[in-house]
């Protein structure tokens, strides 16, 4: 079983009082049956591909795993770098895992574990140009990832990097582009077939933000030299845990805490890992939470404008930034801390200034002790200010525990969607902005919107 521990003492009403705290024993037992019912219902609904619940099965039943492992194992040793072209759910999962599990400065190493991975998840002209200036096209692979195969940001970057490869290596570019997309829908699939690219499938029943354990995430993660089987084994442990009753189930507890806090006016859900390697976990969480749970209407079509607002923070860095607001600003947040009990390295703080009395309390201790002392201190201080927070402790940061944590948050999000009775898996709110962009870029069929924008002076 995964080595995680959920510490909920800083959300308890004994600690925070009735207004801001939660009577965990009473609430856990009051909601137990309902949560069990949600899990059973999600498992039942997942047989319908349109329900978009395919993410549940990815840990145990992953259609692309063997093909991805074979591709990674047979890769020509000349390749040193991988560019990942994708946005939102087609980028953040792999970014999170690769950043957490490769050497923290892998991209500065000539040799090391797996390829150096570069994520292009924006259309910043300087970044696109800059990356093409520093990488060697002879030894670089490009993985274009778009489930829909139509996303403007990803497809424009594809056009740029395809040209970059073609100019440098000629026809060999076909062997250096890998496309990850829907088995049928969108333009990327037929285009990849025509070009003869290696392709991997995003199952139609898996939405972007829930796709980290599909080929979307697994291919870059494998090419980064990370053990996919351990990652999936950890995620499968979360699938096993979700079946347990709430008393033994940190996932259900965490989902319910989020819900009860939200209903009591904690409209902002902060994720604050105390690990630089987990910094993108917060961005991944923000996207998963925001795009899944922020909805205008509920499942009956009534206007509800539902959604708790996720906020990314990083410990200890944000102790010198957002923590001031967390402690003294509006009491409208719930903070989830993530901490790592055992870091890969035990890094000592040397006694390099023996004469300086003010630094003597640090000398001969470890950074390990310091970072976790800072986390405990901040959690306690936030509670002392009457604000709810709880802590997820990972025994160590490895593929198994990270796989567990990703599936943990996917279940938590799914349960929050059930509790708030919205459609977790659609994203109608991002469409209008896309259409205005098409209109501004002169895409055929968007002339009316173009006119509207011109009238608005845009
Ligand atoms: O979660 C989602 O569905 C989105 O964030 C998508 O992942 C994002 O819009 C990219 O979509 P696509 O993979 O179709 O290019």
PDB file of C-alpha atoms in Angstrom, residues 160-370:
ATOM      1  CA  UNK A 160       6.964  25.293 -36.638  1.00  0.00           C
ATOM      2  CA  UNK A 161       8.883  22.251 -35.368  1.00  0.00           C
ATOM      3  CA  UNK A 162       8.012  20.071 -38.343  1.00  0.00           C
ATOM      4  CA  UNK A 163       9.506  22.721 -40.603  1.00  0.00           C
ATOM      5  CA  UNK A 164      12.518  23.014 -38.307  1.00  0.00           C
ATOM      6  CA  UNK A 165      13.173  19.270 -38.531  1.00  0.00           C
ATOM      7  CA  UNK A 166      12.463  19.059 -42.245  1.00  0.00           C
ATOM      8  CA  UNK A 167      14.883  21.891 -43.017  1.00  0.00           C
ATOM      9  CA  UNK A 168      17.627  20.155 -41.048  1.00  0.00           C
ATOM     10  CA  UNK A 169      17.158  16.439 -41.642  1.00  0.00           C
ATOM     11  CA  UNK A 170      15.043  16.228 -44.819  1.00  0.00           C
ATOM     12  CA  UNK A 171      12.743  13.212 -45.151  1.00  0.00           C
ATOM     13  CA  UNK A 172      14.055  11.735 -41.872  1.00  0.00           C
ATOM     14  CA  UNK A 173      11.743  14.156 -40.030  1.00  0.00           C
ATOM     15  CA  UNK A 174       9.041  11.507 -40.415  1.00  0.00           C
ATOM     16  CA  UNK A 175      10.947   9.254 -38.045  1.00  0.00           C
ATOM     17  CA  UNK A 176      11.389  12.032 -35.508  1.00  0.00           C
ATOM     18  CA  UNK A 177       7.774  13.091 -35.042  1.00  0.00           C
ATOM     19  CA  UNK A 178       5.439  11.058 -32.869  1.00  0.00           C
ATOM     20  CA  UNK A 179       1.749  11.948 -32.777  1.00  0.00           C
ATOM     21  CA  UNK A 180      -0.516  11.227 -29.814  1.00  0.00           C
ATOM     22  CA  UNK A 181      -4.164  11.777 -30.661  1.00  0.00           C
ATOM     23  CA  UNK A 182      -7.679  10.336 -30.827  1.00  0.00           C
ATOM     24  CA  UNK A 183      -7.911   7.043 -32.785  1.00  0.00           C
ATOM     25  CA  UNK A 184     -10.192   8.659 -35.355  1.00  0.00           C
ATOM     26  CA  UNK A 185     -11.347  12.227 -34.646  1.00  0.00           C
ATOM     27  CA  UNK A 186      -9.516  15.417 -35.624  1.00  0.00           C
ATOM     28  CA  UNK A 187      -6.981  16.281 -38.296  1.00  0.00           C
ATOM     29  CA  UNK A 188      -3.854  14.997 -36.551  1.00  0.00           C
ATOM     30  CA  UNK A 189      -4.735  11.313 -37.049  1.00  0.00           C
ATOM     31  CA  UNK A 190      -5.117  11.429 -40.879  1.00  0.00           C
ATOM     32  CA  UNK A 191      -2.160  13.772 -41.119  1.00  0.00           C
ATOM     33  CA  UNK A 192       0.025  11.375 -39.102  1.00  0.00           C
ATOM     34  CA  UNK A 193      -1.123   8.450 -41.262  1.00  0.00           C
ATOM     35  CA  UNK A 194      -0.267  10.339 -44.427  1.00  0.00           C
ATOM     36  CA  UNK A 195       3.189  11.263 -43.106  1.00  0.00           C
ATOM     37  CA  UNK A 196       3.882   7.808 -41.649  1.00  0.00           C
ATOM     38  CA  UNK A 197       4.562   9.068 -38.106  1.00  0.00           C
ATOM     39  CA  UNK A 198       4.638   6.716 -35.159  1.00  0.00           C
ATOM     40  CA  UNK A 199       1.323   7.264 -33.385  1.00  0.00           C
ATOM     41  CA  UNK A 200      -0.225   6.547 -30.014  1.00  0.00           C
ATOM     42  CA  UNK A 201      -3.877   6.695 -29.070  1.00  0.00           C
ATOM     43  CA  UNK A 202      -5.713   8.795 -26.536  1.00  0.00           C
ATOM     44  CA  UNK A 203      -8.759   6.699 -25.626  1.00  0.00           C
ATOM     45  CA  UNK A 204     -11.934   8.606 -26.612  1.00  0.00           C
ATOM     46  CA  UNK A 205     -13.314   8.017 -23.099  1.00  0.00           C
ATOM     47  CA  UNK A 206     -10.411   9.871 -21.431  1.00  0.00           C
ATOM     48  CA  UNK A 207     -10.535  13.672 -21.268  1.00  0.00           C
ATOM     49  CA  UNK A 208      -7.388  15.803 -21.517  1.00  0.00           C
ATOM     50  CA  UNK A 209      -7.011  16.740 -17.862  1.00  0.00           C
ATOM     51  CA  UNK A 210      -7.519  13.113 -16.797  1.00  0.00           C
ATOM     52  CA  UNK A 211      -5.086  11.752 -19.398  1.00  0.00           C
ATOM     53  CA  UNK A 212      -1.722  11.730 -17.613  1.00  0.00           C
ATOM     54  CA  UNK A 213      -1.741   7.921 -17.377  1.00  0.00           C
ATOM     55  CA  UNK A 214      -2.750   7.449 -21.024  1.00  0.00           C
ATOM     56  CA  UNK A 215      -0.262   7.720 -23.903  1.00  0.00           C
ATOM     57  CA  UNK A 216      -0.544  11.511 -23.517  1.00  0.00           C
ATOM     58  CA  UNK A 217       1.568  11.375 -20.372  1.00  0.00           C
ATOM     59  CA  UNK A 218       3.149   7.949 -20.593  1.00  0.00           C
ATOM     60  CA  UNK A 219       5.150   8.415 -23.778  1.00  0.00           C
ATOM     61  CA  UNK A 220       7.122  11.493 -22.627  1.00  0.00           C
ATOM     62  CA  UNK A 221       7.413   9.962 -19.157  1.00  0.00           C
ATOM     63  CA  UNK A 222       8.856   6.745 -20.618  1.00  0.00           C
ATOM     64  CA  UNK A 223      11.296   8.668 -22.813  1.00  0.00           C
ATOM     65  CA  UNK A 224      12.408  10.517 -19.686  1.00  0.00           C
ATOM     66  CA  UNK A 225      13.510   7.128 -18.348  1.00  0.00           C
ATOM     67  CA  UNK A 226      10.812   6.825 -15.679  1.00  0.00           C
ATOM     68  CA  UNK A 227       9.371   3.457 -14.673  1.00  0.00           C
ATOM     69  CA  UNK A 228       5.826   3.399 -16.084  1.00  0.00           C
ATOM     70  CA  UNK A 229       4.890   0.194 -14.306  1.00  0.00           C
ATOM     71  CA  UNK A 230       5.674   1.679 -10.899  1.00  0.00           C
ATOM     72  CA  UNK A 231       3.687   4.830 -11.745  1.00  0.00           C
ATOM     73  CA  UNK A 232       0.685   2.727 -12.786  1.00  0.00           C
ATOM     74  CA  UNK A 233       1.067   0.395  -9.808  1.00  0.00           C
ATOM     75  CA  UNK A 234       0.829   3.422  -7.513  1.00  0.00           C
ATOM     76  CA  UNK A 235      -2.263   4.673  -9.345  1.00  0.00           C
ATOM     77  CA  UNK A 236      -3.812   1.209  -9.063  1.00  0.00           C
ATOM     78  CA  UNK A 237      -3.285   1.427  -5.288  1.00  0.00           C
ATOM     79  CA  UNK A 238      -5.468   4.569  -5.293  1.00  0.00           C
ATOM     80  CA  UNK A 239      -8.108   2.640  -7.249  1.00  0.00           C
ATOM     81  CA  UNK A 240      -8.001  -0.035  -4.558  1.00  0.00           C
ATOM     82  CA  UNK A 241      -8.155   2.535  -1.773  1.00  0.00           C
ATOM     83  CA  UNK A 242     -11.231   4.270  -3.202  1.00  0.00           C
ATOM     84  CA  UNK A 243     -13.291   1.149  -2.466  1.00  0.00           C
ATOM     85  CA  UNK A 244     -12.600   1.382   1.260  1.00  0.00           C
ATOM     86  CA  UNK A 245     -14.963   3.040   3.727  1.00  0.00           C
ATOM     87  CA  UNK A 246     -14.231   6.660   4.550  1.00  0.00           C
ATOM     88  CA  UNK A 247     -12.637   5.886   7.908  1.00  0.00           C
ATOM     89  CA  UNK A 248      -9.795   4.067   6.115  1.00  0.00           C
ATOM     90  CA  UNK A 249      -9.863   6.171   2.972  1.00  0.00           C
ATOM     91  CA  UNK A 250      -7.807   9.395   2.730  1.00  0.00           C
ATOM     92  CA  UNK A 251      -9.170  10.068  -0.777  1.00  0.00           C
ATOM     93  CA  UNK A 252     -12.801  10.184   0.343  1.00  0.00           C
ATOM     94  CA  UNK A 253     -11.771  12.149   3.429  1.00  0.00           C
ATOM     95  CA  UNK A 254      -9.913  14.709   1.357  1.00  0.00           C
ATOM     96  CA  UNK A 255     -12.779  15.097  -1.142  1.00  0.00           C
ATOM     97  CA  UNK A 256     -15.303  15.568   1.639  1.00  0.00           C
ATOM     98  CA  UNK A 257     -13.099  18.055   3.493  1.00  0.00           C
ATOM     99  CA  UNK A 258     -12.800  20.081   0.277  1.00  0.00           C
ATOM    100  CA  UNK A 259     -16.554  19.999  -0.228  1.00  0.00           C
ATOM    101  CA  UNK A 260     -17.513  20.924   3.328  1.00  0.00           C
ATOM    102  CA  UNK A 261     -14.945  23.709   3.403  1.00  0.00           C
ATOM    103  CA  UNK A 262     -16.217  25.034   0.065  1.00  0.00           C
ATOM    104  CA  UNK A 263     -19.817  25.039   1.284  1.00  0.00           C
ATOM    105  CA  UNK A 264     -18.648  26.982   4.346  1.00  0.00           C
ATOM    106  CA  UNK A 265     -17.197  29.777   2.263  1.00  0.00           C
ATOM    107  CA  UNK A 266     -13.677  28.465   1.660  1.00  0.00           C
ATOM    108  CA  UNK A 267     -13.983  29.282  -2.016  1.00  0.00           C
ATOM    109  CA  UNK A 268     -10.255  28.891  -2.712  1.00  0.00           C
ATOM    110  CA  UNK A 269      -8.462  25.550  -2.645  1.00  0.00           C
ATOM    111  CA  UNK A 270      -4.698  26.008  -2.317  1.00  0.00           C
ATOM    112  CA  UNK A 271      -2.253  23.211  -3.124  1.00  0.00           C
ATOM    113  CA  UNK A 272       1.148  23.790  -1.545  1.00  0.00           C
ATOM    114  CA  UNK A 273       3.767  21.074  -1.902  1.00  0.00           C
ATOM    115  CA  UNK A 274       6.985  21.443   0.074  1.00  0.00           C
ATOM    116  CA  UNK A 275       9.148  20.094  -2.723  1.00  0.00           C
ATOM    117  CA  UNK A 276      10.489  22.035  -5.680  1.00  0.00           C
ATOM    118  CA  UNK A 277      10.280  18.847  -7.711  1.00  0.00           C
ATOM    119  CA  UNK A 278       6.514  18.850  -7.129  1.00  0.00           C
ATOM    120  CA  UNK A 279       6.043  22.446  -8.238  1.00  0.00           C
ATOM    121  CA  UNK A 280       4.110  21.487 -11.361  1.00  0.00           C
ATOM    122  CA  UNK A 281       1.841  19.178  -9.382  1.00  0.00           C
ATOM    123  CA  UNK A 282       0.128  22.389  -8.283  1.00  0.00           C
ATOM    124  CA  UNK A 283      -0.326  23.566 -11.877  1.00  0.00           C
ATOM    125  CA  UNK A 284      -1.684  20.173 -12.882  1.00  0.00           C
ATOM    126  CA  UNK A 285      -4.051  20.261  -9.881  1.00  0.00           C
ATOM    127  CA  UNK A 286      -5.168  23.794 -10.741  1.00  0.00           C
ATOM    128  CA  UNK A 287      -6.130  22.747 -14.268  1.00  0.00           C
ATOM    129  CA  UNK A 288      -7.819  19.518 -13.159  1.00  0.00           C
ATOM    130  CA  UNK A 289      -9.812  21.292 -10.460  1.00  0.00           C
ATOM    131  CA  UNK A 290     -10.696  24.475 -12.347  1.00  0.00           C
ATOM    132  CA  UNK A 291     -11.677  23.040 -15.717  1.00  0.00           C
ATOM    133  CA  UNK A 292     -13.549  20.126 -14.136  1.00  0.00           C
ATOM    134  CA  UNK A 293     -15.452  21.909 -11.390  1.00  0.00           C
ATOM    135  CA  UNK A 294     -16.072  25.477 -12.541  1.00  0.00           C
ATOM    136  CA  UNK A 295     -19.450  25.205 -14.265  1.00  0.00           C
ATOM    137  CA  UNK A 296     -22.357  27.543 -15.018  1.00  0.00           C
ATOM    138  CA  UNK A 297     -25.086  24.917 -14.823  1.00  0.00           C
ATOM    139  CA  UNK A 298     -25.665  21.755 -12.842  1.00  0.00           C
ATOM    140  CA  UNK A 299     -26.679  18.402 -14.285  1.00  0.00           C
ATOM    141  CA  UNK A 300     -30.320  19.463 -14.395  1.00  0.00           C
ATOM    142  CA  UNK A 301     -29.417  22.563 -16.385  1.00  0.00           C
ATOM    143  CA  UNK A 302     -30.071  25.039 -13.544  1.00  0.00           C
ATOM    144  CA  UNK A 303     -27.765  28.037 -13.336  1.00  0.00           C
ATOM    145  CA  UNK A 304     -25.432  27.466 -10.346  1.00  0.00           C
ATOM    146  CA  UNK A 305     -22.088  29.084 -11.248  1.00  0.00           C
ATOM    147  CA  UNK A 306     -20.375  26.422  -9.170  1.00  0.00           C
ATOM    148  CA  UNK A 307     -16.678  25.979  -8.509  1.00  0.00           C
ATOM    149  CA  UNK A 308     -13.994  26.311  -5.871  1.00  0.00           C
ATOM    150  CA  UNK A 309     -10.985  28.260  -7.170  1.00  0.00           C
ATOM    151  CA  UNK A 310      -7.678  26.368  -7.125  1.00  0.00           C
ATOM    152  CA  UNK A 311      -4.502  28.211  -6.293  1.00  0.00           C
ATOM    153  CA  UNK A 312      -0.933  26.994  -6.791  1.00  0.00           C
ATOM    154  CA  UNK A 313       1.622  27.655  -4.083  1.00  0.00           C
ATOM    155  CA  UNK A 314       5.065  26.273  -3.313  1.00  0.00           C
ATOM    156  CA  UNK A 315       6.646  25.737   0.080  1.00  0.00           C
ATOM    157  CA  UNK A 316       8.846  27.076   1.476  1.00  0.00           C
ATOM    158  CA  UNK A 317       9.144  29.756  -1.256  1.00  0.00           C
ATOM    159  CA  UNK A 318       5.608  31.111  -0.840  1.00  0.00           C
ATOM    160  CA  UNK A 319       6.085  31.580   2.893  1.00  0.00           C
ATOM    161  CA  UNK A 320       7.701  34.799   1.729  1.00  0.00           C
ATOM    162  CA  UNK A 321       4.773  35.652  -0.499  1.00  0.00           C
ATOM    163  CA  UNK A 322       1.270  34.168  -0.358  1.00  0.00           C
ATOM    164  CA  UNK A 323       1.380  32.934   3.240  1.00  0.00           C
ATOM    165  CA  UNK A 324       0.904  36.516   4.459  1.00  0.00           C
ATOM    166  CA  UNK A 325      -2.440  36.536   2.634  1.00  0.00           C
ATOM    167  CA  UNK A 326      -3.330  33.023   3.796  1.00  0.00           C
ATOM    168  CA  UNK A 327      -2.845  34.052   7.438  1.00  0.00           C
ATOM    169  CA  UNK A 328      -4.290  37.537   7.457  1.00  0.00           C
ATOM    170  CA  UNK A 329      -6.409  37.977   4.334  1.00  0.00           C
ATOM    171  CA  UNK A 330      -9.978  36.748   3.987  1.00  0.00           C
ATOM    172  CA  UNK A 331     -10.630  33.429   5.720  1.00  0.00           C
ATOM    173  CA  UNK A 332     -11.861  31.933   2.443  1.00  0.00           C
ATOM    174  CA  UNK A 333      -9.209  29.290   1.725  1.00  0.00           C
ATOM    175  CA  UNK A 334      -8.460  25.706   2.495  1.00  0.00           C
ATOM    176  CA  UNK A 335      -4.804  24.768   2.134  1.00  0.00           C
ATOM    177  CA  UNK A 336      -3.666  21.263   1.204  1.00  0.00           C
ATOM    178  CA  UNK A 337      -0.009  20.705   1.975  1.00  0.00           C
ATOM    179  CA  UNK A 338       2.023  17.919   0.416  1.00  0.00           C
ATOM    180  CA  UNK A 339       5.252  16.960   2.124  1.00  0.00           C
ATOM    181  CA  UNK A 340       7.875  14.305   1.524  1.00  0.00           C
ATOM    182  CA  UNK A 341       9.019  12.352   4.588  1.00  0.00           C
ATOM    183  CA  UNK A 342      12.218  11.005   3.008  1.00  0.00           C
ATOM    184  CA  UNK A 343      13.978  12.964   0.284  1.00  0.00           C
ATOM    185  CA  UNK A 344      16.360  11.155  -2.068  1.00  0.00           C
ATOM    186  CA  UNK A 345      19.308  13.026  -0.574  1.00  0.00           C
ATOM    187  CA  UNK A 346      20.181  13.788   2.995  1.00  0.00           C
ATOM    188  CA  UNK A 347      21.773  17.208   2.426  1.00  0.00           C
ATOM    189  CA  UNK A 348      23.547  18.704   5.401  1.00  0.00           C
ATOM    190  CA  UNK A 349      23.878  22.393   6.199  1.00  0.00           C
ATOM    191  CA  UNK A 350      27.577  22.770   6.954  1.00  0.00           C
ATOM    192  CA  UNK A 351      29.002  24.894   9.741  1.00  0.00           C
ATOM    193  CA  UNK A 352      30.703  27.186   7.234  1.00  0.00           C
ATOM    194  CA  UNK A 353      30.439  30.307   9.458  1.00  0.00           C
ATOM    195  CA  UNK A 354      31.395  28.981  12.890  1.00  0.00           C
ATOM    196  CA  UNK A 355      31.820  32.466  14.348  1.00  0.00           C
ATOM    197  CA  UNK A 356      28.308  33.710  13.472  1.00  0.00           C
ATOM    198  CA  UNK A 357      26.056  32.995  16.444  1.00  0.00           C
ATOM    199  CA  UNK A 358      22.841  33.878  14.567  1.00  0.00           C
ATOM    200  CA  UNK A 359      23.462  31.043  12.086  1.00  0.00           C
ATOM    201  CA  UNK A 360      24.543  28.412  14.580  1.00  0.00           C
ATOM    202  CA  UNK A 361      21.017  26.962  14.920  1.00  0.00           C
ATOM    203  CA  UNK A 362      21.167  25.977  11.226  1.00  0.00           C
ATOM    204  CA  UNK A 363      24.669  24.588  11.110  1.00  0.00           C
ATOM    205  CA  UNK A 364      25.075  20.811  11.200  1.00  0.00           C
ATOM    206  CA  UNK A 365      21.368  20.271  10.702  1.00  0.00           C
ATOM    207  CA  UNK A 366      19.949  19.140   7.340  1.00  0.00           C
ATOM    208  CA  UNK A 367      17.919  20.812   4.608  1.00  0.00           C
ATOM    209  CA  UNK A 368      15.621  17.786   4.990  1.00  0.00           C
ATOM    210  CA  UNK A 369      14.834  18.728   8.567  1.00  0.00           C
ATOM    211  CA  UNK A 370      14.542  22.423   7.691  1.00  0.00           C
TER     212      UNK A 370
END
